[in-house]
mmCIF file of C-alpha atoms in Angstrom:
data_model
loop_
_atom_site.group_PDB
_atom_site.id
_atom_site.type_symbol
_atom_site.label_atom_id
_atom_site.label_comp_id
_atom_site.label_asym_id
_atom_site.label_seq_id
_atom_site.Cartn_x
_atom_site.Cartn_y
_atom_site.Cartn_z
ATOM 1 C CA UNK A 114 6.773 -20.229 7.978
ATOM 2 C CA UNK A 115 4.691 -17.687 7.634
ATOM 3 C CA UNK A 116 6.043 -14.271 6.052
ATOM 4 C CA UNK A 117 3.701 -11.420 7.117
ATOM 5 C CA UNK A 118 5.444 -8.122 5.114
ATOM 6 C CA UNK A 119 7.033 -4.981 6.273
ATOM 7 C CA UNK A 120 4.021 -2.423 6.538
ATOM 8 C CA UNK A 121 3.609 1.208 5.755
ATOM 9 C CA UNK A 122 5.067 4.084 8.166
ATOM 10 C CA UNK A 123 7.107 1.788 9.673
ATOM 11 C CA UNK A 124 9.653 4.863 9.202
ATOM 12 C CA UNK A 125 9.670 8.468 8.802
ATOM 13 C CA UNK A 126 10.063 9.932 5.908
ATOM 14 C CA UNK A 127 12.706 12.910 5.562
ATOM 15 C CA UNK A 128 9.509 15.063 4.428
ATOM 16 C CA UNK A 129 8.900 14.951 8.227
ATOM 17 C CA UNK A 130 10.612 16.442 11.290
ATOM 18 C CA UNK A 131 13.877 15.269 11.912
ATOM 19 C CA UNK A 132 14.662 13.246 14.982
ATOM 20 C CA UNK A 133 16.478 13.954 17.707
ATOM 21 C CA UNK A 134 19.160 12.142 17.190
ATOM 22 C CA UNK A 135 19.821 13.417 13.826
ATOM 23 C CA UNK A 136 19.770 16.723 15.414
ATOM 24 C CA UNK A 137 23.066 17.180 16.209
ATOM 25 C CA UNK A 138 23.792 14.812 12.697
ATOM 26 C CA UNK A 139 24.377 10.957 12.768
ATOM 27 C CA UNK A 140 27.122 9.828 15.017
ATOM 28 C CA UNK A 141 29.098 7.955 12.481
ATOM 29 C CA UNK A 142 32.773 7.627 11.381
ATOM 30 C CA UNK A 143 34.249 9.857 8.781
ATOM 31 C CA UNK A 144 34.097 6.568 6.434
ATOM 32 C CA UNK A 145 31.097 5.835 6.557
ATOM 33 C CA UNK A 146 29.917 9.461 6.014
ATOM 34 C CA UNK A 147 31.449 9.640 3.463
ATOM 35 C CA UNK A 148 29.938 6.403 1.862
ATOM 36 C CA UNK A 149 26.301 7.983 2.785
ATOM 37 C CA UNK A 150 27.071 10.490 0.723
ATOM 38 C CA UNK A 151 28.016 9.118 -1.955
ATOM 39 C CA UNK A 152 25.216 6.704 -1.788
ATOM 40 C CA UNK A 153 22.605 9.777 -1.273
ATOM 41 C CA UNK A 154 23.977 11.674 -4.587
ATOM 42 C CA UNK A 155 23.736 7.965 -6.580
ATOM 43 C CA UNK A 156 20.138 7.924 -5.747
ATOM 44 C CA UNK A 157 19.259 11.688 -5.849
ATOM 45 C CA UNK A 158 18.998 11.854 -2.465
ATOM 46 C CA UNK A 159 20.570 14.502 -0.370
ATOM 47 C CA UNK A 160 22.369 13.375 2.703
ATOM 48 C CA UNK A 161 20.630 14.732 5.644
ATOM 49 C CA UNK A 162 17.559 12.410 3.852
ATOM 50 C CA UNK A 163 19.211 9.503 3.722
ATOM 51 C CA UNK A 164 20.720 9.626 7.458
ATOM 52 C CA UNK A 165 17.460 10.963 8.850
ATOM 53 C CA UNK A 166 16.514 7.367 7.780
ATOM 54 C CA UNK A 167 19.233 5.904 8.995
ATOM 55 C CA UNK A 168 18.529 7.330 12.470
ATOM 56 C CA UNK A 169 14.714 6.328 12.103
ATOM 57 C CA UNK A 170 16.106 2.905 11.652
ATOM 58 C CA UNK A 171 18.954 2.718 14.255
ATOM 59 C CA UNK A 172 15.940 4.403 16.698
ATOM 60 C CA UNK A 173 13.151 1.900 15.773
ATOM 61 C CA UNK A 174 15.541 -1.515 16.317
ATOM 62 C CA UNK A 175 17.833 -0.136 18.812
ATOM 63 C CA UNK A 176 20.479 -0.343 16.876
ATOM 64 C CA UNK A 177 20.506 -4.120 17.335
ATOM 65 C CA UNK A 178 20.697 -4.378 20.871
ATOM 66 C CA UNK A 179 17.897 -5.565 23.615
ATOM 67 C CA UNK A 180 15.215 -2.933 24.411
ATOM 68 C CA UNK A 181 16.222 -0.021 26.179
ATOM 69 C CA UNK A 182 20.344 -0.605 26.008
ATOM 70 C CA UNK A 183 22.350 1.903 25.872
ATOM 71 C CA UNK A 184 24.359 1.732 22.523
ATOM 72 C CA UNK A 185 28.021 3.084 22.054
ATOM 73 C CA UNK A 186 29.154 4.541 19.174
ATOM 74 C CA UNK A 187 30.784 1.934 17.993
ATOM 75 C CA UNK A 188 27.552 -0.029 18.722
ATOM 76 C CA UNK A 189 25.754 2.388 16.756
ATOM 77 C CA UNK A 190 28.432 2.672 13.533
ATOM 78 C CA UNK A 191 28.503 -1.506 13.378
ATOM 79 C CA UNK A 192 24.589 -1.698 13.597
ATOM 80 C CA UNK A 193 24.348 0.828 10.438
ATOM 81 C CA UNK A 194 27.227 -1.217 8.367
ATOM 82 C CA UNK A 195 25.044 -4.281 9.155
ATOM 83 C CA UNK A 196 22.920 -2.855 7.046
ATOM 84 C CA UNK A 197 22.109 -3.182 3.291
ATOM 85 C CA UNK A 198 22.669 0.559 2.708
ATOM 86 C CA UNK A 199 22.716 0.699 -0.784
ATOM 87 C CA UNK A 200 19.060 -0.799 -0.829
ATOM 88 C CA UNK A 201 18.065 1.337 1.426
ATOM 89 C CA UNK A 202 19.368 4.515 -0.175
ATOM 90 C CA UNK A 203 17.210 3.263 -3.711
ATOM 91 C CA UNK A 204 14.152 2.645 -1.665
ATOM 92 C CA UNK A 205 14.369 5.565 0.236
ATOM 93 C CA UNK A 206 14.404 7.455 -3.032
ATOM 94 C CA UNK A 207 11.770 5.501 -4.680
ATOM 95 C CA UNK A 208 9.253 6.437 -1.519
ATOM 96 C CA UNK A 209 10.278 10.302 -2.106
ATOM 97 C CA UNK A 210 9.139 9.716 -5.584
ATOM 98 C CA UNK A 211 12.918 10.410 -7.324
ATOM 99 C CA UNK A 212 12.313 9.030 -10.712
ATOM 100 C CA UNK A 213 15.881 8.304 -11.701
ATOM 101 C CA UNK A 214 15.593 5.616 -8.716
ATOM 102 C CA UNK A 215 12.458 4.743 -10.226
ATOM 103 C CA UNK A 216 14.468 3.649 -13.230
ATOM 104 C CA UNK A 217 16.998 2.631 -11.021
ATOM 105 C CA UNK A 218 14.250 0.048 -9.316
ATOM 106 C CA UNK A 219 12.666 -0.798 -12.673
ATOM 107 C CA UNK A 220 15.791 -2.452 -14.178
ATOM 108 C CA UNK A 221 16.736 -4.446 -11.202
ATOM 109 C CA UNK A 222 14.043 -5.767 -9.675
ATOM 110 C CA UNK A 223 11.178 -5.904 -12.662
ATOM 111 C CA UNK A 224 11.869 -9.344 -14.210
ATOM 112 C CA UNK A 225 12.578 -10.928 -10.797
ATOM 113 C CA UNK A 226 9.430 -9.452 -8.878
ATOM 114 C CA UNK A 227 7.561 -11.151 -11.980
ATOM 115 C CA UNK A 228 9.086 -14.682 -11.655
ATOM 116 C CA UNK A 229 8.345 -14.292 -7.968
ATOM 117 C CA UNK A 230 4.669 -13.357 -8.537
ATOM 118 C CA UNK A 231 4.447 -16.179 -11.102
ATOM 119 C CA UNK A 232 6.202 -18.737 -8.373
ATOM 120 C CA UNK A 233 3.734 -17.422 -5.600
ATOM 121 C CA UNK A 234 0.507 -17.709 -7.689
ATOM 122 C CA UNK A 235 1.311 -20.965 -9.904
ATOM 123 C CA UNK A 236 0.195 -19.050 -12.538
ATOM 124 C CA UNK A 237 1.670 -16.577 -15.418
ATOM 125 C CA UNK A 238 -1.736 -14.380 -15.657
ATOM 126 C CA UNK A 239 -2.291 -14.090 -11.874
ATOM 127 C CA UNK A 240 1.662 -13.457 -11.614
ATOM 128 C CA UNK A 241 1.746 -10.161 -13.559
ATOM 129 C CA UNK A 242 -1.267 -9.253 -12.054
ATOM 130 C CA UNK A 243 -0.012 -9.537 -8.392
ATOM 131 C CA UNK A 244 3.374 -7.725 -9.538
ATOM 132 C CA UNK A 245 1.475 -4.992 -11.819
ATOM 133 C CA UNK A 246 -0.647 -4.661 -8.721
ATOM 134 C CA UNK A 247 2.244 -4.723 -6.152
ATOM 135 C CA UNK A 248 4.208 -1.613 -8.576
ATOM 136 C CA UNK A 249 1.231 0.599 -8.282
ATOM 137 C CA UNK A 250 1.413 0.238 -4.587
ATOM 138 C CA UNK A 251 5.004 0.673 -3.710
ATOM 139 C CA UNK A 252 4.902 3.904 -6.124
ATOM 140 C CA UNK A 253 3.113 5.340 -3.509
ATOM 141 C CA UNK A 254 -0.450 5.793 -5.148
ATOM 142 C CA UNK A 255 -2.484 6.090 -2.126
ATOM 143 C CA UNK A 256 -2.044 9.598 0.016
ATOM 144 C CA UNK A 257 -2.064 10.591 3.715
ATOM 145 C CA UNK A 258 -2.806 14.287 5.066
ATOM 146 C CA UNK A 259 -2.060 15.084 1.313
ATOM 147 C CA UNK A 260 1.193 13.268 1.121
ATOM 148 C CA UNK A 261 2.021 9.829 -1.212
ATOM 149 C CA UNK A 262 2.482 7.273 1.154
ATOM 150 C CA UNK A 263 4.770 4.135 0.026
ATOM 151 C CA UNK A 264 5.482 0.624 1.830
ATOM 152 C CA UNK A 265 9.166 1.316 0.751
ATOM 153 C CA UNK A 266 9.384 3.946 3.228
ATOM 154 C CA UNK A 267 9.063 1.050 5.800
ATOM 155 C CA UNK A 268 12.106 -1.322 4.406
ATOM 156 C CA UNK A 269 14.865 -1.009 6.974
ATOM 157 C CA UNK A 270 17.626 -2.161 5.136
ATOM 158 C CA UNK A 271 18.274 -5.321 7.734
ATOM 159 C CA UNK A 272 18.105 -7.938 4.767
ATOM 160 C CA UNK A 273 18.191 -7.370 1.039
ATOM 161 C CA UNK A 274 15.546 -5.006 -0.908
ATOM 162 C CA UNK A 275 14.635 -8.221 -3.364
ATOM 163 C CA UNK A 276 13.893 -10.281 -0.515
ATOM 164 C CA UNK A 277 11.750 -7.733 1.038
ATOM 165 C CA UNK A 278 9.719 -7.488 -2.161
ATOM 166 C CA UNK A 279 9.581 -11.202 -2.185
ATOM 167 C CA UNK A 280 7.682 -10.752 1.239
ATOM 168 C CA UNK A 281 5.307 -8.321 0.148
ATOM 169 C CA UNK A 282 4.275 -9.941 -2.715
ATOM 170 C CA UNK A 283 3.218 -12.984 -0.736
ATOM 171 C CA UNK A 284 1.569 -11.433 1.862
ATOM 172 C CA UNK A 285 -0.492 -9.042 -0.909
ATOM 173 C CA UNK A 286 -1.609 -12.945 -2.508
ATOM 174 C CA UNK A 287 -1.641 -14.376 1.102
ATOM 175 C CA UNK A 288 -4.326 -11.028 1.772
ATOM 176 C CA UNK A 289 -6.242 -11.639 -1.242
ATOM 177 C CA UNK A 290 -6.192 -14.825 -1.035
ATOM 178 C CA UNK A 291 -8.170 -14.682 2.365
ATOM 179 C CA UNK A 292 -10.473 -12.055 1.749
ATOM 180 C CA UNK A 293 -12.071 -14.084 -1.226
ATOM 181 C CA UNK A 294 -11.769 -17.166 0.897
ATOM 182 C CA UNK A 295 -13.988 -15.861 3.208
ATOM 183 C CA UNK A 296 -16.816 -15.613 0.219
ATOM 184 C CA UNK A 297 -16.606 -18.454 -1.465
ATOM 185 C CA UNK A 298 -16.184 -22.472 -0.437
ATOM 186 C CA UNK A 299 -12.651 -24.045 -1.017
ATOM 187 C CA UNK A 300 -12.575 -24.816 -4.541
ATOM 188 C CA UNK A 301 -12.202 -27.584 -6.639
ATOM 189 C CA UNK A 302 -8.267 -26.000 -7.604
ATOM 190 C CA UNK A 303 -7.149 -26.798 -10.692
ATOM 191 C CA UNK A 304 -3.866 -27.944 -11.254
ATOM 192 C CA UNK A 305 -1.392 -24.841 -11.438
ATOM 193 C CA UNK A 306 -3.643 -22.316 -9.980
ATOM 194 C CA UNK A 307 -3.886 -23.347 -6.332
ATOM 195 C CA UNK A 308 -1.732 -20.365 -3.838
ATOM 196 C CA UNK A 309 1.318 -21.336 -2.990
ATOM 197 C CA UNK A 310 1.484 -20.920 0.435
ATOM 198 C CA UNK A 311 4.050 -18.175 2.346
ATOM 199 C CA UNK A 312 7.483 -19.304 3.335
ATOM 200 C CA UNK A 313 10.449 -17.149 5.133
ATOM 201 C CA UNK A 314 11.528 -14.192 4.019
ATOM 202 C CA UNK A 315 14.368 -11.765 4.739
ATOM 203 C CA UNK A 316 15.355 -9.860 7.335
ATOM 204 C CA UNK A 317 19.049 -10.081 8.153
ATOM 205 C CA UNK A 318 19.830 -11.727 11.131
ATOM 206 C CA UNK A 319 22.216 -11.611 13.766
ATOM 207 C CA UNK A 320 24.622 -14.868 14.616
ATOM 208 C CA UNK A 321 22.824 -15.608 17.837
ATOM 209 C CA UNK A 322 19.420 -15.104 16.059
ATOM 210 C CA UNK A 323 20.148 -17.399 13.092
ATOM 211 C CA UNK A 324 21.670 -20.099 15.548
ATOM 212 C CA UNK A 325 18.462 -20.175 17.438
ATOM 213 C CA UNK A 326 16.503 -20.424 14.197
ATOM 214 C CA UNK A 327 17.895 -23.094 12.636
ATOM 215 C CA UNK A 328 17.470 -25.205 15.830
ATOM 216 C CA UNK A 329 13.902 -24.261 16.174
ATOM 217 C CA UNK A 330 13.155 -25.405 12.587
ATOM 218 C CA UNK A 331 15.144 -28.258 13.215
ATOM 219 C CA UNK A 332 13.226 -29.330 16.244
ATOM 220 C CA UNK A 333 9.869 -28.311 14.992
ATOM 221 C CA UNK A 334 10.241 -30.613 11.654
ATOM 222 C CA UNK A 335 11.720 -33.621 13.330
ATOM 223 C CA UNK A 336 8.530 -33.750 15.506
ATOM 224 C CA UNK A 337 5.665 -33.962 12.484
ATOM 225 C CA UNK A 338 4.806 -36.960 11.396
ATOM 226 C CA UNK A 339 6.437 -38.733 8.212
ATOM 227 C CA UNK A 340 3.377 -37.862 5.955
ATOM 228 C CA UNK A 341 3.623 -34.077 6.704
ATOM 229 C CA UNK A 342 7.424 -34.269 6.090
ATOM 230 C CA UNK A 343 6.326 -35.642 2.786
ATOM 231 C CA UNK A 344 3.906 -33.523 1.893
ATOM 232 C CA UNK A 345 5.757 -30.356 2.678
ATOM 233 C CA UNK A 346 8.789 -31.511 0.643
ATOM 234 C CA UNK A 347 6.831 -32.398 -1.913
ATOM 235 C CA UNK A 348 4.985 -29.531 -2.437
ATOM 236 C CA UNK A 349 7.391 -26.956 -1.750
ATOM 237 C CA UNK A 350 10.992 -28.380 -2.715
ATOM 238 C CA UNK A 351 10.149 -30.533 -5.130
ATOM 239 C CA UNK A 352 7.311 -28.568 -6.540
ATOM 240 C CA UNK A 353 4.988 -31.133 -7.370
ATOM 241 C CA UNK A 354 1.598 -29.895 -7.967
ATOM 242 C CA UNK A 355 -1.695 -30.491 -5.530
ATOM 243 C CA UNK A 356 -2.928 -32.622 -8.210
ATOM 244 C CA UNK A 357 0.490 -35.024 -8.514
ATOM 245 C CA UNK A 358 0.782 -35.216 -4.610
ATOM 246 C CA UNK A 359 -3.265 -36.042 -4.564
ATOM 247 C CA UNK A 360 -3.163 -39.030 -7.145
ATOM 248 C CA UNK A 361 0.089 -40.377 -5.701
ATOM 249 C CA UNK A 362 -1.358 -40.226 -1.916
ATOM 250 C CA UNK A 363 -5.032 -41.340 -3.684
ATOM 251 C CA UNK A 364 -6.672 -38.634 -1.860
ATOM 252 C CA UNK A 365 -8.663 -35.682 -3.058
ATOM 253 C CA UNK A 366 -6.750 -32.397 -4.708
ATOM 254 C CA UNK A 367 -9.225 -30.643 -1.998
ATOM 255 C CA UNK A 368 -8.163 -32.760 0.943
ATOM 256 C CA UNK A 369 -4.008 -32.281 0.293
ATOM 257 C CA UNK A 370 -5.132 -28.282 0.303
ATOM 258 C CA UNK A 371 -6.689 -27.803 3.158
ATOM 259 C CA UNK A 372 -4.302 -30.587 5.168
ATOM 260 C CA UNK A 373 -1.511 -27.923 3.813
ATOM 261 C CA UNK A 374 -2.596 -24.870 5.075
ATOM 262 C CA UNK A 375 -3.764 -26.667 8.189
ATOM 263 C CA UNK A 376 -0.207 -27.998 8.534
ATOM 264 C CA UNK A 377 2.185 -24.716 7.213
ATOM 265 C CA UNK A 378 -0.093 -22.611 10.158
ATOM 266 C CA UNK A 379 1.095 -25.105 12.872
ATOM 267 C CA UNK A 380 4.755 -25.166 11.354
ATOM 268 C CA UNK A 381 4.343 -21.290 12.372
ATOM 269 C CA UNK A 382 2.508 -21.537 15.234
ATOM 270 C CA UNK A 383 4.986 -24.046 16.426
ATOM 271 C CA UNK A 384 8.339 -22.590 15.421
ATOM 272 C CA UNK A 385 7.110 -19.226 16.972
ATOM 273 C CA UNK A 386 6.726 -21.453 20.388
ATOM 274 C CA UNK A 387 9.878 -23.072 20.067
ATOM 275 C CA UNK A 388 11.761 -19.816 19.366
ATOM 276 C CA UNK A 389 10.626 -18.300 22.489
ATOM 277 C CA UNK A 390 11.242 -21.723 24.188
ATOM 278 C CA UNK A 391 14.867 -21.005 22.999
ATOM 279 C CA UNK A 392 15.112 -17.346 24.783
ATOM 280 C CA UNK A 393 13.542 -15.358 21.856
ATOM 281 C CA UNK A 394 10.609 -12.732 23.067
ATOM 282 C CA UNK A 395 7.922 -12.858 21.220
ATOM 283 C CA UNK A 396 8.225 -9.684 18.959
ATOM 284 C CA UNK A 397 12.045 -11.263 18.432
ATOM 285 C CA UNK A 398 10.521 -14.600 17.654
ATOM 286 C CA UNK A 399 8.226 -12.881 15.141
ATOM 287 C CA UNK A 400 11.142 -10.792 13.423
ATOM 288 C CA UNK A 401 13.047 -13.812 13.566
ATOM 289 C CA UNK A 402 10.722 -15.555 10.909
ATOM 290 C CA UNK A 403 11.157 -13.367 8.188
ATOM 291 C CA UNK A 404 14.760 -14.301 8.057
ATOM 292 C CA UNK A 405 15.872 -15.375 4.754
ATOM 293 C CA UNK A 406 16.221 -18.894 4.211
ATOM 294 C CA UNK A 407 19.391 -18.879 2.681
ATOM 295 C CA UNK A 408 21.427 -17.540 5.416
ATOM 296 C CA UNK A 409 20.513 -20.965 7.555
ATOM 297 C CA UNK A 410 23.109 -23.402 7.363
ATOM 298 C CA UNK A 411 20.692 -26.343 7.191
ATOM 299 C CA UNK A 412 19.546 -28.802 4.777
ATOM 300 C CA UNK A 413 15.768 -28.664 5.020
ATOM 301 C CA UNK A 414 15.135 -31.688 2.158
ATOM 302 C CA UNK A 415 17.792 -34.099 4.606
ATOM 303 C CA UNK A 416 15.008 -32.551 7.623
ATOM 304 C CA UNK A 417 11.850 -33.815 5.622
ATOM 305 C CA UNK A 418 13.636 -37.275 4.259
ATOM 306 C CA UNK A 419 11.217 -39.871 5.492
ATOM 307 C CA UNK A 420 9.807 -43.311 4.739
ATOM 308 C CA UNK A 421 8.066 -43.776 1.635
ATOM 309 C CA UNK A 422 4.491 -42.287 2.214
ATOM 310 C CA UNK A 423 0.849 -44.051 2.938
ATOM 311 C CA UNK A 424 -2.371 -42.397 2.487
ATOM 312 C CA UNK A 425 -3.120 -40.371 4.922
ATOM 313 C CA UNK A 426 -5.774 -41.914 7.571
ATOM 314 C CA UNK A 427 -8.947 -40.439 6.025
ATOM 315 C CA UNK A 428 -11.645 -42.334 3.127
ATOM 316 C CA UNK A 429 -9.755 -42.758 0.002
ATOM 317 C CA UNK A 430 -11.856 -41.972 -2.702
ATOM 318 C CA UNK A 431 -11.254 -41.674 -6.777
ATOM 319 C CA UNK A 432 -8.925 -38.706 -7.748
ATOM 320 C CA UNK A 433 -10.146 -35.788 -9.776
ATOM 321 C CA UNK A 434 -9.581 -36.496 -13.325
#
């Protein structure tokens, strides 16, 4: 599945007007007001900051609830404890530019963003430089109308902060990744160096949502064929390289590439058809795929168990040495 990231200005910063429903402050229990709190003055936030982001994101999803329903109170106070609220205070304060959250941000998340990057790239080198590239970014380098502007300020909180980064990073390799492929033929990849290509990410999901998920992906990889079962459990749960998977198929490194890109874009395109099949709209069906994988209660290697594979139906010719 495809994993397109979280983008910029997804939410408004508390640098901007407040919204109207933070006008007359956020409708929530004692409780949990005072656990905002609390969570503000951890991250050097103040409190009207962190709840004016709260409300952005209660506003922009609905507070869980289909387009243009009403939501109770209660409605309102469970959507915001569905949320991962102390992620969202840190990045919050990270976007504003607080540099104790900075810190905060640094220690948790900078050896795991690395062995992410290294995981997404196949490669050490091109690992630190997608996560050296990646901390420049979320810092907030680039400006609009004279203000720092970082993708942070767009994480809603609805699944965990490390799984959001995990998102970003792929889609920054999946976007370089194309631009240069437009310039330059498919190479020859070398053996550790070829993209890994994007898989879910995480958004939390509701019951209904992950239900409807896990029976899409069920359907969708019971219907390919046992060689692309193969191939996608051997690339991406057993980790074998293109190389390995090329001189046990005896096909060309090149030719198990391209048949995996071909093949992870019509898992998506697919899975996005069966989820709206299954009563998901579209824009649900799309939010639905950057649910984390780990919150399905399915065995996706038992899924892509087949027969032991055959070449696939093309010229066999010598692999690269």
């Amino acid at each position: 599945m495809d994993a397109a990231t979280p983008q910029p200005g997804n939410l408004t910063l508390a640098t901007e007007p407040a919204s109207a429903l933070l006008a007359q402050s956020l409708p929530v229990s004692a409780s949990l007001h005072a656990e905002l709190q609390t969570l503000a003055a951890e991250n050097s936030l103040t409190t009207a900051e962190l709840t004016h982001a709260l409300a952005a994101v209660g506003a922009k999803h609905n507070f869980g609830l289909p387009p243009g329903a009403p939501a109770s109170l209660a409605q309102q106070e469970k959507f915001f404890r569905s949320l991962q609220l102390s992620d969202l205070a840190l990045a919050q304060a990270c976007a504003l530019g607080r540099e104790s959250a900075w810190q905060q941000f640094l220690s948790r998340f900078r050896a795991p963003l690395r062995q992410a990057a290294i995981a997404i790239t196949g490669s050490s080198s091109l690992g630190e430089d997608l996560a050296d590239s990646l901390y420049a970014e979320l810092f907030g380098l680039s400006e609009r109308a004279g203000e720092r502007r970082s993708p942070l300020a767009g994480y809603s909180g609805r699944g965990s902060l490390m799984g959001w980064l995990r998102a970003t990073l792929s889609q920054r390799h999946v976007d370089h990744h194309r631009r240069t492929w437009r310039e330059s033929p498919l190479p020859e990849a070398e053996s550790g160096n070829e993209p890994a290509a994007v898989t879910t990410t995480e958004i939390a999901a509701e019951p209904a949502q992950l239900t409807r998920l896990t029976r899409a992906l069920q359907q969708v990889l019971a219907q390919l064929p046992p060689e692309d079962r193969f191939l996608l459990a051997a690339y991406f749960l057993d980790q074998h390289t293109l190389l390995e998977i090329a001189r046990l198929l005896r096909v060309h490194e090149a030719t198990i590439s391209r048949k995996l890109r071909r093949l992870t874009a019509d898992v998506h395109k697919q899975l996005l058809k069966q989820l709206q099949s299954n009563g998901l709209s579209r824009r649900a069906a799309e939010e639905a795929m950057f649910t984390d994988p780990r919150d399905l209660t399915l065995n996706l290697r038992t899924l892509l168990q087949s027969s032991p594979p055959t070449p696939f139906p093309i010229q066999q010719r010598n692999p690269a040495s």
